[in-house]
Amino acid sequence: MGTVVEFCGLPGAGKSTIAGALVASLRLQGIPTTEVMAPIGPAATRAERMRRKSMVIARGMTHAGGLALAGNVGFRSRQHASRDRVARPANLLVARDAVRRAKDRDGVHVLDQGPVQEWWSAALRADDARVLQWAAADPSPRADLVVRVDAPLDLLAHRLAGRAVRQSRLEGVGGDELGAELTRGEWLLDALCDELVHSSGTRRPTLIRVDGYGPGAVAAVGEALRRLG
């Protein structure tokens, strides 16, 4: 059975950077490690990503809670943007499927953005109370270790404003509005992490927090993995 590590955090906190460094570190130690989302990441062509995601979404709809999730997040969550009624449940189905399949394979499997982050995205501009409730009740297998990457909100605002390529929905928002969005996003992430680690039913993940702008994050994750065995 595999060990699944997923990262979550506000946009710009350093999730992908730390996840990539963790993968490199584990491989140097001779530990079989995969970057789970790489096949649908930026290295693949858009056509290839869409083909692979379509296959995964179709498969994800047939597993526990998949159909209900699509209906709830797509239609009952009151997403503010029409494109999110498709994108949010689709991305959630992909992330859930990635965790479920990774747990059946030996080694360590790292997601720089997994179900926790996708639930956060689904709650960001929607009926967050409903989305948080559905996240807590989700019967799909969860990661063994959830790594929350923290960073000061003022540094995040500066980093997002300076990005040349848009990578999140908070980019393109400026000034006081961005500060308010980040503050609400942090509250949502607090609530989501609390729901996940205290919910009943599905096995609860271990949750740790690391500093996305300081040294020692990779070592802290490695130590948490050793404790998990």
mmCIF file of C-alpha atoms in Angstrom:
data_model
loop_
_atom_site.group_PDB
_atom_site.id
_atom_site.type_symbol
_atom_site.label_atom_id
_atom_site.label_comp_id
_atom_site.label_asym_id
_atom_site.label_seq_id
_atom_site.Cartn_x
_atom_site.Cartn_y
_atom_site.Cartn_z
ATOM 1 C CA MET A 1 0.000 0.000 0.000
ATOM 2 C CA GLY A 2 1.230 3.478 -0.843
ATOM 3 C CA THR A 3 1.633 6.546 1.335
ATOM 4 C CA VAL A 4 -0.078 9.616 -0.083
ATOM 5 C CA VAL A 5 1.086 13.133 0.732
ATOM 6 C CA GLU A 6 -0.935 16.111 -0.427
ATOM 7 C CA PHE A 7 -0.160 19.799 -0.119
ATOM 8 C CA CYS A 8 -2.620 22.607 0.462
ATOM 9 C CA GLY A 9 -2.337 26.325 1.086
ATOM 10 C CA LEU A 10 -3.260 29.719 -0.262
ATOM 11 C CA PRO A 11 -2.115 30.609 -3.785
ATOM 12 C CA GLY A 12 1.527 31.659 -3.800
ATOM 13 C CA ALA A 13 2.381 29.949 -0.503
ATOM 14 C CA GLY A 14 4.923 27.622 -2.135
ATOM 15 C CA LYS A 15 3.035 24.317 -2.385
ATOM 16 C CA SER A 16 4.472 23.230 -5.732
ATOM 17 C CA THR A 17 8.007 24.324 -4.857
ATOM 18 C CA ILE A 18 8.073 22.377 -1.601
ATOM 19 C CA ALA A 19 6.328 19.363 -3.133
ATOM 20 C CA GLY A 20 8.918 19.227 -5.920
ATOM 21 C CA ALA A 21 11.776 19.521 -3.433
ATOM 22 C CA LEU A 22 10.253 16.714 -1.343
ATOM 23 C CA VAL A 23 10.041 14.411 -4.368
ATOM 24 C CA ALA A 24 13.686 15.108 -5.237
ATOM 25 C CA SER A 25 14.802 14.517 -1.639
ATOM 26 C CA LEU A 26 12.949 11.209 -1.297
ATOM 27 C CA ARG A 27 14.293 9.940 -4.622
ATOM 28 C CA LEU A 28 17.847 10.798 -3.554
ATOM 29 C CA GLN A 29 17.257 8.594 -0.512
ATOM 30 C CA GLY A 30 16.229 5.735 -2.792
ATOM 31 C CA ILE A 31 12.547 5.914 -1.837
ATOM 32 C CA PRO A 32 10.204 5.194 -4.785
ATOM 33 C CA THR A 33 8.285 8.449 -5.214
ATOM 34 C CA THR A 34 5.798 9.680 -7.794
ATOM 35 C CA GLU A 35 4.425 13.121 -8.638
ATOM 36 C CA VAL A 36 0.832 12.031 -8.965
ATOM 37 C CA MET A 37 -0.528 14.990 -10.932
ATOM 38 C CA ALA A 38 2.399 15.214 -13.398
ATOM 39 C CA PRO A 39 0.527 13.475 -16.279
ATOM 40 C CA ILE A 40 -2.015 16.314 -16.304
ATOM 41 C CA GLY A 41 0.448 19.051 -15.356
ATOM 42 C CA PRO A 42 1.960 21.863 -17.459
ATOM 43 C CA ALA A 43 4.500 19.504 -19.079
ATOM 44 C CA ALA A 44 1.698 17.758 -20.996
ATOM 45 C CA THR A 45 0.039 19.367 -23.999
ATOM 46 C CA ARG A 46 -3.399 20.873 -23.514
ATOM 47 C CA ALA A 47 -4.966 18.184 -25.721
ATOM 48 C CA GLU A 48 -3.239 15.421 -23.751
ATOM 49 C CA ARG A 49 -4.286 16.928 -20.418
ATOM 50 C CA MET A 50 -7.908 17.181 -21.541
ATOM 51 C CA ARG A 51 -7.931 13.602 -22.830
ATOM 52 C CA ARG A 52 -6.481 12.201 -19.634
ATOM 53 C CA LYS A 53 -8.729 14.299 -17.397
ATOM 54 C CA SER A 54 -11.835 13.241 -19.323
ATOM 55 C CA MET A 55 -11.003 9.588 -18.753
ATOM 56 C CA VAL A 56 -10.381 10.165 -15.043
ATOM 57 C CA ILE A 57 -13.582 12.183 -14.584
ATOM 58 C CA ALA A 58 -15.653 9.431 -16.194
ATOM 59 C CA ARG A 59 -14.031 6.866 -13.900
ATOM 60 C CA GLY A 60 -14.430 9.094 -10.842
ATOM 61 C CA MET A 61 -18.178 9.415 -11.399
ATOM 62 C CA THR A 62 -18.564 5.668 -10.824
ATOM 63 C CA HIS A 63 -16.834 5.586 -7.425
ATOM 64 C CA ALA A 64 -18.223 6.266 -3.957
ATOM 65 C CA GLY A 65 -19.925 9.650 -3.811
ATOM 66 C CA GLY A 66 -18.681 10.748 -7.225
ATOM 67 C CA LEU A 67 -22.071 11.347 -8.810
ATOM 68 C CA ALA A 68 -23.420 13.111 -5.718
ATOM 69 C CA LEU A 69 -20.297 15.263 -5.547
ATOM 70 C CA ALA A 70 -20.690 16.385 -9.159
ATOM 71 C CA GLY A 71 -24.321 17.316 -8.577
ATOM 72 C CA ASN A 72 -23.710 19.068 -5.286
ATOM 73 C CA VAL A 73 -20.636 21.094 -6.234
ATOM 74 C CA GLY A 74 -21.794 21.741 -9.785
ATOM 75 C CA PHE A 75 -25.380 22.766 -9.087
ATOM 76 C CA ARG A 76 -26.241 23.023 -5.388
ATOM 77 C CA SER A 77 -23.197 24.942 -4.169
ATOM 78 C CA ARG A 78 -24.220 28.155 -5.968
ATOM 79 C CA GLN A 79 -20.909 28.760 -7.700
ATOM 80 C CA HIS A 80 -20.649 32.432 -8.651
ATOM 81 C CA ALA A 81 -19.050 31.771 -12.055
ATOM 82 C CA SER A 82 -20.754 29.547 -14.620
ATOM 83 C CA ARG A 83 -17.440 27.908 -15.657
ATOM 84 C CA ASP A 84 -16.883 26.826 -12.042
ATOM 85 C CA ARG A 85 -20.052 24.732 -12.167
ATOM 86 C CA VAL A 86 -18.075 22.441 -14.463
ATOM 87 C CA ALA A 87 -14.462 23.061 -13.449
ATOM 88 C CA ARG A 88 -14.842 22.663 -9.676
ATOM 89 C CA PRO A 89 -16.525 19.210 -9.630
ATOM 90 C CA ALA A 90 -14.296 18.036 -12.510
ATOM 91 C CA ASN A 91 -11.098 18.933 -10.659
ATOM 92 C CA LEU A 92 -12.396 17.366 -7.461
ATOM 93 C CA LEU A 93 -13.167 14.106 -9.235
ATOM 94 C CA VAL A 94 -9.658 14.055 -10.704
ATOM 95 C CA ALA A 95 -7.997 14.701 -7.331
ATOM 96 C CA ARG A 96 -10.106 12.093 -5.506
ATOM 97 C CA ASP A 97 -9.331 9.500 -8.159
ATOM 98 C CA ALA A 98 -5.609 10.294 -7.936
ATOM 99 C CA VAL A 99 -5.547 9.639 -4.184
ATOM 100 C CA ARG A 100 -7.595 6.456 -4.444
ATOM 101 C CA ARG A 101 -5.392 4.948 -7.137
ATOM 102 C CA ALA A 102 -2.127 6.040 -5.488
ATOM 103 C CA LYS A 103 -3.021 4.267 -2.264
ATOM 104 C CA ASP A 104 -3.071 0.963 -4.177
ATOM 105 C CA ARG A 105 0.575 1.359 -5.304
ATOM 106 C CA ASP A 106 3.740 0.968 -3.244
ATOM 107 C CA GLY A 107 5.940 3.970 -2.536
ATOM 108 C CA VAL A 108 5.309 7.596 -1.652
ATOM 109 C CA HIS A 109 2.906 9.545 -3.843
ATOM 110 C CA VAL A 110 2.967 13.349 -3.731
ATOM 111 C CA LEU A 111 0.212 15.708 -4.873
ATOM 112 C CA ASP A 112 1.123 19.381 -4.975
ATOM 113 C CA GLN A 113 -2.625 20.020 -5.153
ATOM 114 C CA GLY A 114 -5.099 17.371 -4.029
ATOM 115 C CA PRO A 115 -8.676 17.042 -2.753
ATOM 116 C CA VAL A 116 -8.199 19.453 0.163
ATOM 117 C CA GLN A 117 -7.113 22.231 -2.194
ATOM 118 C CA GLU A 118 -9.919 21.423 -4.620
ATOM 119 C CA TRP A 119 -12.531 21.519 -1.858
ATOM 120 C CA TRP A 120 -11.097 24.897 -0.875
ATOM 121 C CA SER A 121 -11.434 26.133 -4.456
ATOM 122 C CA ALA A 122 -15.015 24.852 -4.568
ATOM 123 C CA ALA A 123 -15.862 26.769 -1.379
ATOM 124 C CA LEU A 124 -14.064 30.002 -2.270
ATOM 125 C CA ARG A 125 -16.844 31.603 -4.316
ATOM 126 C CA ALA A 126 -19.878 29.549 -3.445
ATOM 127 C CA ASP A 127 -22.074 28.544 -0.498
ATOM 128 C CA ASP A 128 -19.078 27.686 1.671
ATOM 129 C CA ALA A 129 -21.107 26.166 4.535
ATOM 130 C CA ARG A 130 -22.552 23.534 2.212
ATOM 131 C CA VAL A 131 -19.208 22.811 0.551
ATOM 132 C CA LEU A 132 -17.438 22.372 3.904
ATOM 133 C CA GLN A 133 -20.177 19.977 5.018
ATOM 134 C CA TRP A 134 -19.830 17.877 1.866
ATOM 135 C CA ALA A 135 -16.036 17.843 2.219
ATOM 136 C CA ALA A 136 -16.254 16.481 5.758
ATOM 137 C CA ALA A 137 -18.695 13.760 4.676
ATOM 138 C CA ASP A 138 -16.803 12.731 1.527
ATOM 139 C CA PRO A 139 -16.433 8.899 1.621
ATOM 140 C CA SER A 140 -13.478 8.853 -0.788
ATOM 141 C CA PRO A 141 -10.068 7.707 0.580
ATOM 142 C CA ARG A 142 -7.929 10.531 1.898
ATOM 143 C CA ALA A 143 -4.226 11.255 1.874
ATOM 144 C CA ASP A 144 -2.195 9.822 4.729
ATOM 145 C CA LEU A 145 -0.437 13.149 5.282
ATOM 146 C CA VAL A 146 -1.816 16.612 4.509
ATOM 147 C CA VAL A 147 0.824 19.349 4.480
ATOM 148 C CA ARG A 148 -0.547 22.844 4.915
ATOM 149 C CA VAL A 149 1.857 25.463 3.601
ATOM 150 C CA ASP A 150 1.565 28.811 5.395
ATOM 151 C CA ALA A 151 2.848 32.266 4.496
ATOM 152 C CA PRO A 152 2.073 35.833 5.646
ATOM 153 C CA LEU A 153 -0.837 37.336 3.748
ATOM 154 C CA ASP A 154 1.083 40.489 2.809
ATOM 155 C CA LEU A 155 3.832 38.412 1.199
ATOM 156 C CA LEU A 156 1.252 36.363 -0.675
ATOM 157 C CA ALA A 157 -0.396 39.516 -2.007
ATOM 158 C CA HIS A 158 2.986 40.808 -3.219
ATOM 159 C CA ARG A 159 3.867 37.505 -4.869
ATOM 160 C CA LEU A 160 0.497 37.134 -6.611
ATOM 161 C CA ALA A 161 0.627 40.694 -7.906
ATOM 162 C CA GLY A 162 4.049 40.048 -9.431
ATOM 163 C CA ARG A 163 3.244 36.852 -11.321
ATOM 164 C CA ALA A 164 3.495 37.161 -15.086
ATOM 165 C CA VAL A 165 1.354 34.079 -15.711
ATOM 166 C CA ARG A 166 -2.013 33.598 -14.058
ATOM 167 C CA GLN A 167 -2.038 30.402 -11.990
ATOM 168 C CA SER A 168 -4.976 30.949 -9.629
ATOM 169 C CA ARG A 169 -8.283 32.748 -9.442
ATOM 170 C CA LEU A 170 -6.893 35.250 -6.919
ATOM 171 C CA GLU A 171 -4.465 36.647 -9.471
ATOM 172 C CA GLY A 172 -5.794 39.635 -11.305
ATOM 173 C CA VAL A 173 -7.465 40.838 -8.089
ATOM 174 C CA GLY A 174 -5.718 43.844 -6.580
ATOM 175 C CA GLY A 175 -5.578 46.188 -3.633
ATOM 176 C CA ASP A 176 -7.992 45.851 -0.754
ATOM 177 C CA GLU A 177 -10.047 43.295 -2.656
ATOM 178 C CA LEU A 178 -7.091 40.896 -2.830
ATOM 179 C CA GLY A 179 -6.440 41.340 0.886
ATOM 180 C CA ALA A 180 -10.067 40.541 1.664
ATOM 181 C CA GLU A 181 -10.006 37.493 -0.623
ATOM 182 C CA LEU A 182 -6.842 36.166 1.020
ATOM 183 C CA THR A 183 -8.271 36.708 4.501
ATOM 184 C CA ARG A 184 -11.436 34.827 3.590
ATOM 185 C CA GLY A 185 -9.384 32.133 1.865
ATOM 186 C CA GLU A 186 -7.309 31.630 5.004
ATOM 187 C CA TRP A 187 -10.459 31.294 7.107
ATOM 188 C CA LEU A 188 -11.863 28.733 4.676
ATOM 189 C CA LEU A 189 -8.649 26.715 4.780
ATOM 190 C CA ASP A 190 -8.722 26.770 8.598
ATOM 191 C CA ALA A 191 -12.295 25.497 8.570
ATOM 192 C CA LEU A 192 -11.633 22.852 5.937
ATOM 193 C CA CYS A 193 -8.557 21.439 7.677
ATOM 194 C CA ASP A 194 -10.450 21.341 10.963
ATOM 195 C CA GLU A 195 -13.356 19.482 9.337
ATOM 196 C CA LEU A 196 -11.071 16.943 7.678
ATOM 197 C CA VAL A 197 -9.054 15.986 10.730
ATOM 198 C CA HIS A 198 -12.027 15.781 13.084
ATOM 199 C CA SER A 199 -14.648 14.203 10.819
ATOM 200 C CA SER A 200 -16.024 10.719 11.357
ATOM 201 C CA GLY A 201 -16.178 7.820 8.911
ATOM 202 C CA THR A 202 -13.310 7.856 6.416
ATOM 203 C CA ARG A 203 -9.835 7.488 7.917
ATOM 204 C CA ARG A 204 -8.566 10.873 9.027
ATOM 205 C CA PRO A 205 -5.292 12.201 7.643
ATOM 206 C CA THR A 206 -2.363 13.455 9.685
ATOM 207 C CA LEU A 207 -2.106 17.232 9.272
ATOM 208 C CA ILE A 208 1.087 19.259 9.642
ATOM 209 C CA ARG A 209 1.837 22.914 8.920
ATOM 210 C CA VAL A 210 5.070 24.227 7.400
ATOM 211 C CA ASP A 211 6.430 27.662 6.585
ATOM 212 C CA GLY A 212 6.388 28.191 2.854
ATOM 213 C CA TYR A 213 8.908 31.041 2.992
ATOM 214 C CA GLY A 214 11.396 29.621 5.466
ATOM 215 C CA PRO A 215 13.927 26.773 5.603
ATOM 216 C CA GLY A 216 13.164 23.339 6.949
ATOM 217 C CA ALA A 217 9.833 22.614 5.258
ATOM 218 C CA VAL A 218 11.065 19.534 3.372
ATOM 219 C CA ALA A 219 12.811 18.174 6.474
ATOM 220 C CA ALA A 220 9.616 18.631 8.494
ATOM 221 C CA VAL A 221 7.575 16.696 5.933
ATOM 222 C CA GLY A 222 10.208 13.959 5.816
ATOM 223 C CA GLU A 223 10.099 13.622 9.602
ATOM 224 C CA ALA A 224 6.292 13.387 9.517
ATOM 225 C CA LEU A 225 6.560 10.618 6.919
ATOM 226 C CA ARG A 226 8.976 8.700 9.113
ATOM 227 C CA ARG A 227 6.529 8.890 11.998
ATOM 228 C CA LEU A 228 3.810 7.491 9.769
ATOM 229 C CA GLY A 229 6.099 4.517 9.018
#
